[in-house]
CSV table of C-alpha atoms in Angstrom, one decimal:
chain,number,residue,atom,x,y,z
U,1,MET,CA,17.6,17.9,0.2
U,2,SER,CA,15.3,19.7,2.9
U,3,ASN,CA,17.2,22.4,4.8
U,4,GLU,CA,17.3,22.5,8.4
U,5,ILE,CA,15.3,25.6,9.0
U,6,ILE,CA,11.9,27.1,7.5
U,7,LEU,CA,11.7,30.8,7.8
U,8,ASN,CA,8.5,32.2,8.0
U,9,ILE,CA,8.0,35.2,6.6
U,10,ASN,CA,5.5,37.7,5.5
U,11,LYS,CA,4.8,39.6,2.1
U,12,ARG,CA,4.7,43.2,2.7
U,13,GLU,CA,4.2,46.1,0.5
U,14,VAL,CA,7.0,49.2,-0.3
U,15,VAL,CA,6.4,51.3,2.8
U,16,ASN,CA,8.1,54.7,3.7
U,17,LYS,CA,10.9,54.9,6.7
U,18,GLY,CA,8.0,55.8,9.1
U,19,GLN,CA,6.0,52.9,8.4
U,20,ARG,CA,9.2,50.5,8.8
U,21,LYS,CA,9.7,52.2,12.2
U,22,ARG,CA,6.4,51.2,13.2
U,23,LEU,CA,7.0,47.4,11.8
U,24,ARG,CA,10.0,47.4,14.0
U,25,LYS,CA,8.4,48.8,17.2
U,26,GLU,CA,5.9,46.0,16.6
U,27,GLY,CA,8.6,43.5,16.8
U,28,LYS,CA,8.6,42.9,13.1
U,29,ILE,CA,11.9,43.4,10.7
U,30,PRO,CA,11.7,44.6,7.4
U,31,GLY,CA,13.5,42.9,4.5
U,32,ILE,CA,14.0,42.6,0.9
U,33,TYR,CA,14.2,39.0,-1.0
U,34,TYR,CA,16.5,38.6,-4.1
U,35,SER,CA,16.4,35.9,-6.5
U,36,HIS,CA,19.3,34.1,-7.3
U,37,ASN,CA,19.5,36.0,-11.1
U,38,SER,CA,18.6,39.1,-8.8
U,39,ARG,CA,15.7,39.9,-11.5
U,40,GLU,CA,13.2,39.7,-8.8
U,41,SER,CA,12.8,41.6,-5.4
U,42,ILE,CA,10.0,40.9,-3.0
U,43,PRO,CA,9.8,43.0,0.0
U,44,PHE,CA,8.8,41.0,3.3
U,45,TYR,CA,9.0,41.3,7.3
U,46,ILE,CA,9.9,38.5,9.7
U,47,GLU,CA,8.8,38.4,13.2
U,48,ILE,CA,12.3,39.1,15.6
U,49,ASN,CA,11.7,36.0,17.4
U,50,GLU,CA,11.6,33.9,14.2
U,51,LEU,CA,14.7,36.0,13.1
U,52,ILE,CA,16.6,35.3,16.7
U,53,ARG,CA,15.8,31.6,16.3
U,54,ALA,CA,17.1,31.2,12.7
U,55,GLN,CA,20.5,32.9,14.1
U,56,LYS,CA,20.9,30.9,16.9
U,57,SER,CA,20.3,27.6,14.7
U,58,GLU,CA,23.7,28.5,13.1
U,59,ALA,CA,22.5,27.1,9.7
U,60,ARG,CA,23.4,29.0,6.7
U,61,ILE,CA,20.7,27.9,4.4
U,62,PHE,CA,16.8,28.2,4.8
U,63,ASP,CA,13.5,27.7,3.3
U,64,ILE,CA,10.8,30.0,2.7
U,65,ASN,CA,7.6,30.4,1.2
U,66,VAL,CA,7.1,33.3,-1.0
U,67,GLY,CA,3.8,33.3,-2.4
U,68,SER,CA,3.1,29.6,-3.7
U,69,LYS,CA,6.7,29.0,-4.0
U,70,LYS,CA,9.2,27.4,-1.8
U,71,ARG,CA,12.8,28.9,-1.9
U,72,SER,CA,16.1,28.4,-0.8
U,73,VAL,CA,18.0,31.0,0.5
U,74,LEU,CA,21.1,32.8,2.6
U,75,PHE,CA,21.2,35.6,4.5
U,76,LYS,CA,22.6,38.0,2.2
U,77,SER,CA,23.2,40.8,4.9
U,78,VAL,CA,21.8,41.8,8.3
U,79,GLN,CA,22.0,45.5,9.2
U,80,TYR,CA,22.2,46.5,12.4
U,81,HIS,CA,21.4,49.9,14.4
U,82,PRO,CA,24.3,51.8,15.1
U,83,VAL,CA,23.6,52.9,18.6
U,84,THR,CA,21.6,50.3,20.1
U,85,ASP,CA,22.7,47.0,17.8
U,86,GLU,CA,19.3,46.2,17.1
U,87,ILE,CA,18.8,44.7,14.0
U,88,ILE,CA,17.0,47.0,11.7
U,89,HIS,CA,16.6,45.4,8.3
U,90,ILE,CA,17.7,42.0,6.4
U,91,ASP,CA,18.3,40.8,2.9
U,92,LEU,CA,17.9,37.2,1.8
U,93,TYR,CA,19.5,35.9,-1.5
U,94,GLY,CA,17.6,33.3,-3.6
U,95,ILE,CA,19.9,30.2,-4.6
U,96,LYS,CA,19.9,27.2,-6.5
U,97,MET,CA,21.1,23.8,-4.7
U,98,ASP,CA,23.2,23.0,-8.0
U,99,GLN,CA,24.6,26.6,-8.4
U,100,THR,CA,27.6,27.9,-6.6
U,101,VAL,CA,27.8,31.1,-4.4
U,102,THR,CA,30.0,33.4,-2.8
U,103,VAL,CA,29.7,33.7,0.8
U,104,ASN,CA,31.9,34.9,3.8
U,105,VAL,CA,32.8,32.4,6.3
U,106,ASN,CA,34.0,33.1,9.7
U,107,LEU,CA,38.0,32.1,10.7
U,108,GLU,CA,38.7,30.5,13.8
U,109,LEU,CA,42.4,30.0,15.0
U,110,THR,CA,43.2,26.9,16.8
U,111,GLY,CA,46.5,25.7,18.5
U,112,THR,CA,49.1,27.9,20.5
U,113,ALA,CA,51.6,29.5,18.4
U,114,LYS,CA,55.7,29.0,19.5
U,115,GLY,CA,56.1,32.5,19.3
U,116,VAL,CA,53.7,33.1,22.0
U,117,THR,CA,55.8,30.7,24.7
U,118,GLU,CA,58.5,33.2,23.6
U,119,GLY,CA,56.6,36.1,24.6
U,120,GLY,CA,55.0,37.1,21.2
U,121,ILE,CA,51.6,37.8,20.5
U,122,VAL,CA,49.0,36.5,18.0
U,123,VAL,CA,47.5,39.3,15.7
U,124,GLN,CA,44.6,38.2,13.7
U,125,THR,CA,43.8,40.9,10.9
U,126,LEU,CA,41.3,38.8,8.7
U,127,ASN,CA,38.2,37.2,10.6
U,128,GLU,CA,36.2,36.1,7.5
U,129,LEU,CA,37.0,34.4,4.3
U,130,GLU,CA,35.2,34.8,1.0
U,131,ILE,CA,34.7,31.6,-1.0
U,132,GLU,CA,32.6,30.1,-3.5
U,133,CYS,CA,31.2,26.7,-3.4
U,134,LEU,CA,27.7,25.1,-3.8
U,135,PRO,CA,25.3,26.0,-1.0
U,136,MET,CA,25.3,22.4,0.7
U,137,ASP,CA,29.1,22.7,1.0
U,138,ILE,CA,29.4,26.1,3.0
U,139,PRO,CA,31.1,25.4,6.0
U,140,LYS,CA,30.0,26.9,9.6
U,141,VAL,CA,33.5,28.0,9.9
U,142,ILE,CA,37.2,27.4,8.5
U,143,GLN,CA,39.5,26.8,11.1
U,144,LEU,CA,43.3,27.8,10.9
U,145,ASP,CA,46.0,26.0,12.9
U,146,VAL,CA,48.8,28.5,14.1
U,147,SER,CA,50.7,26.1,16.2
U,148,GLU,CA,53.6,26.3,14.2
U,149,LEU,CA,54.2,30.3,14.0
U,150,GLU,CA,57.1,31.7,15.3
U,151,ILE,CA,57.8,35.3,16.5
U,152,GLY,CA,57.8,37.1,13.0
U,153,GLN,CA,56.1,34.8,11.0
U,154,ASN,CA,52.8,34.8,9.4
U,155,LEU,CA,49.9,32.6,7.6
U,156,LYS,CA,48.0,34.2,4.4
U,157,VAL,CA,45.0,33.5,2.7
U,158,GLU,CA,47.0,31.1,0.2
U,159,ASN,CA,48.2,29.0,3.3
U,160,ILE,CA,44.7,28.2,4.3
U,161,ILE,CA,44.0,24.5,3.6
U,162,LEU,CA,40.4,24.1,2.2
U,163,ASP,CA,38.1,21.2,1.0
U,164,GLU,CA,38.6,20.5,-2.6
U,165,LYS,CA,34.9,21.7,-3.3
U,166,ILE,CA,35.9,25.1,-1.7
U,167,THR,CA,37.7,27.9,-3.7
U,168,ALA,CA,39.0,30.9,-1.7
U,169,ILE,CA,38.2,34.2,-3.5
U,170,SER,CA,39.8,36.5,-1.1
U,171,ASP,CA,43.2,37.8,-2.0
U,172,ALA,CA,45.8,34.9,-1.5
U,173,GLY,CA,48.6,37.2,-0.4
U,174,GLN,CA,46.6,38.7,2.4
U,175,ILE,CA,47.8,38.3,5.8
U,176,VAL,CA,45.4,36.1,8.0
U,177,VAL,CA,47.2,36.1,11.3
U,178,SER,CA,50.9,37.2,12.4
U,179,VAL,CA,53.2,36.5,15.5
U,180,THR,CA,54.6,39.9,16.8
U,181,GLN,CA,57.2,40.8,19.4
U,182,ALA,CA,55.8,42.2,22.4
U,183,MET,CA,57.2,45.4,23.9
U,184,LYS,CA,59.4,44.4,26.8
U,185,GLU,CA,58.7,46.5,30.3
U,186,GLU,CA,62.4,47.2,30.7
U,187,GLU,CA,62.3,49.0,27.2
U,188,LEU,CA,59.4,51.1,28.4
U,189,ALA,CA,61.0,51.9,32.1
U,190,PRO,CA,63.9,54.6,30.9
U,191,GLN,CA,60.7,56.4,29.4
U,192,VAL,CA,58.7,56.3,31.9
U,193,GLU,CA,61.7,57.1,34.5
U,194,GLU,CA,62.3,60.1,32.8
U,195,ASP,CA,58.6,61.1,32.2
U,196,GLU,CA,58.5,60.7,36.2
U,197,LEU,CA,61.7,63.0,36.6
U,198,LEU,CA,60.2,65.5,34.6
U,199,GLU,CA,56.9,65.6,36.0
U,200,GLY,CA,58.5,65.8,39.6
U,201,GLU,CA,60.6,68.9,38.3
U,202,GLU,CA,57.1,70.5,36.8
U,203,GLY,CA,55.8,69.6,40.1
U,204,ASP,CA,58.5,71.0,42.2
U,205,ALA,CA,58.4,74.2,40.0
U,206,GLU,CA,54.7,74.6,40.7
U,207,SER,CA,55.4,74.2,44.4
U,208,THR,CA,58.0,76.8,44.6
U,209,GLU,CA,55.5,79.1,42.8
U,210,GLU,CA,52.8,78.2,45.2
U,211,ASP,CA,55.3,78.7,48.3
U,212,GLU,CA,56.3,82.3,46.6
U,213,ASP,CA,52.8,83.1,46.5
U,214,SER,CA,52.1,81.9,50.0
U,215,ASP,CA,55.3,83.9,51.2
U,216,GLN,CA,54.1,87.2,49.4
U,217,SER,CA,50.6,86.6,50.8
U,218,LYS,CA,52.0,86.4,54.2
U,219,GLU,CA,54.2,89.6,53.9
U,220,GLU,CA,51.8,91.9,52.7
U,221,PRO,CA,49.4,92.0,55.8
U,222,SER,CA,52.2,92.5,58.0
U,223,SER,CA,53.4,95.5,55.8
U,224,THR,CA,50.0,96.7,56.6
U,225,ASP,CA,49.8,96.1,60.1
U,226,ASP,CA,53.2,98.3,60.5
U,227,ASN,CA,51.4,101.1,58.6
U,228,LYS,CA,48.3,100.8,61.0
U,229,ASN,CA,50.5,100.8,63.9
U,230,LYS,CA,52.6,103.9,62.5
U,231,ASP,CA,49.3,105.9,62.2
U,232,SER,CA,48.3,104.8,65.6
U,233,GLU,CA,51.7,106.2,66.8
U,234,GLY,CA,51.3,109.3,65.1
């Protein structure tokens, strides 16, 4: 069965850091292709526009031509620059369509939790689920309905309903999403009032010190004037 997207990649020689940097300046992203059994690795580069096209397609499986062979691949990893968030390197993993693979798939919450209408908030602690399945059975996203969740309740990996062709690899007991009680404003009010009071007291103290300094500064010149007057009289 043919895949949706053909990636046009170019084989390259192993290069140093400076040469990889030059490739990126030319709009080319360096990468490594790994065979399904990890016995073969081939360095390559791909045009950034070609990579963006592949990402926008939302496809999971791609065809590439390496040498004279056509191969099916998955994106194994995409590395981003920590500051600019630009793609700086990719790894492609060769697959066989009749062999299972392990991949991470995004989790998407659906519905409005009952607890939200009671003032609770939804907290998602797991955004991706690690699964194992055949390449053609990889879902684009896994949905999880949270409609029945009340305050204090949660859903774990073991609660996710998956197609029988898919096996969850993530820890079954790991919490995916929970509904917690939001802190009420009235609970914060006393503390806020106390803080404001303390700030007010400190502010009054500072004002008093400033007033005292101001009074002293006013008194000192008058004392000097008196001395001058006495000298002139003498």
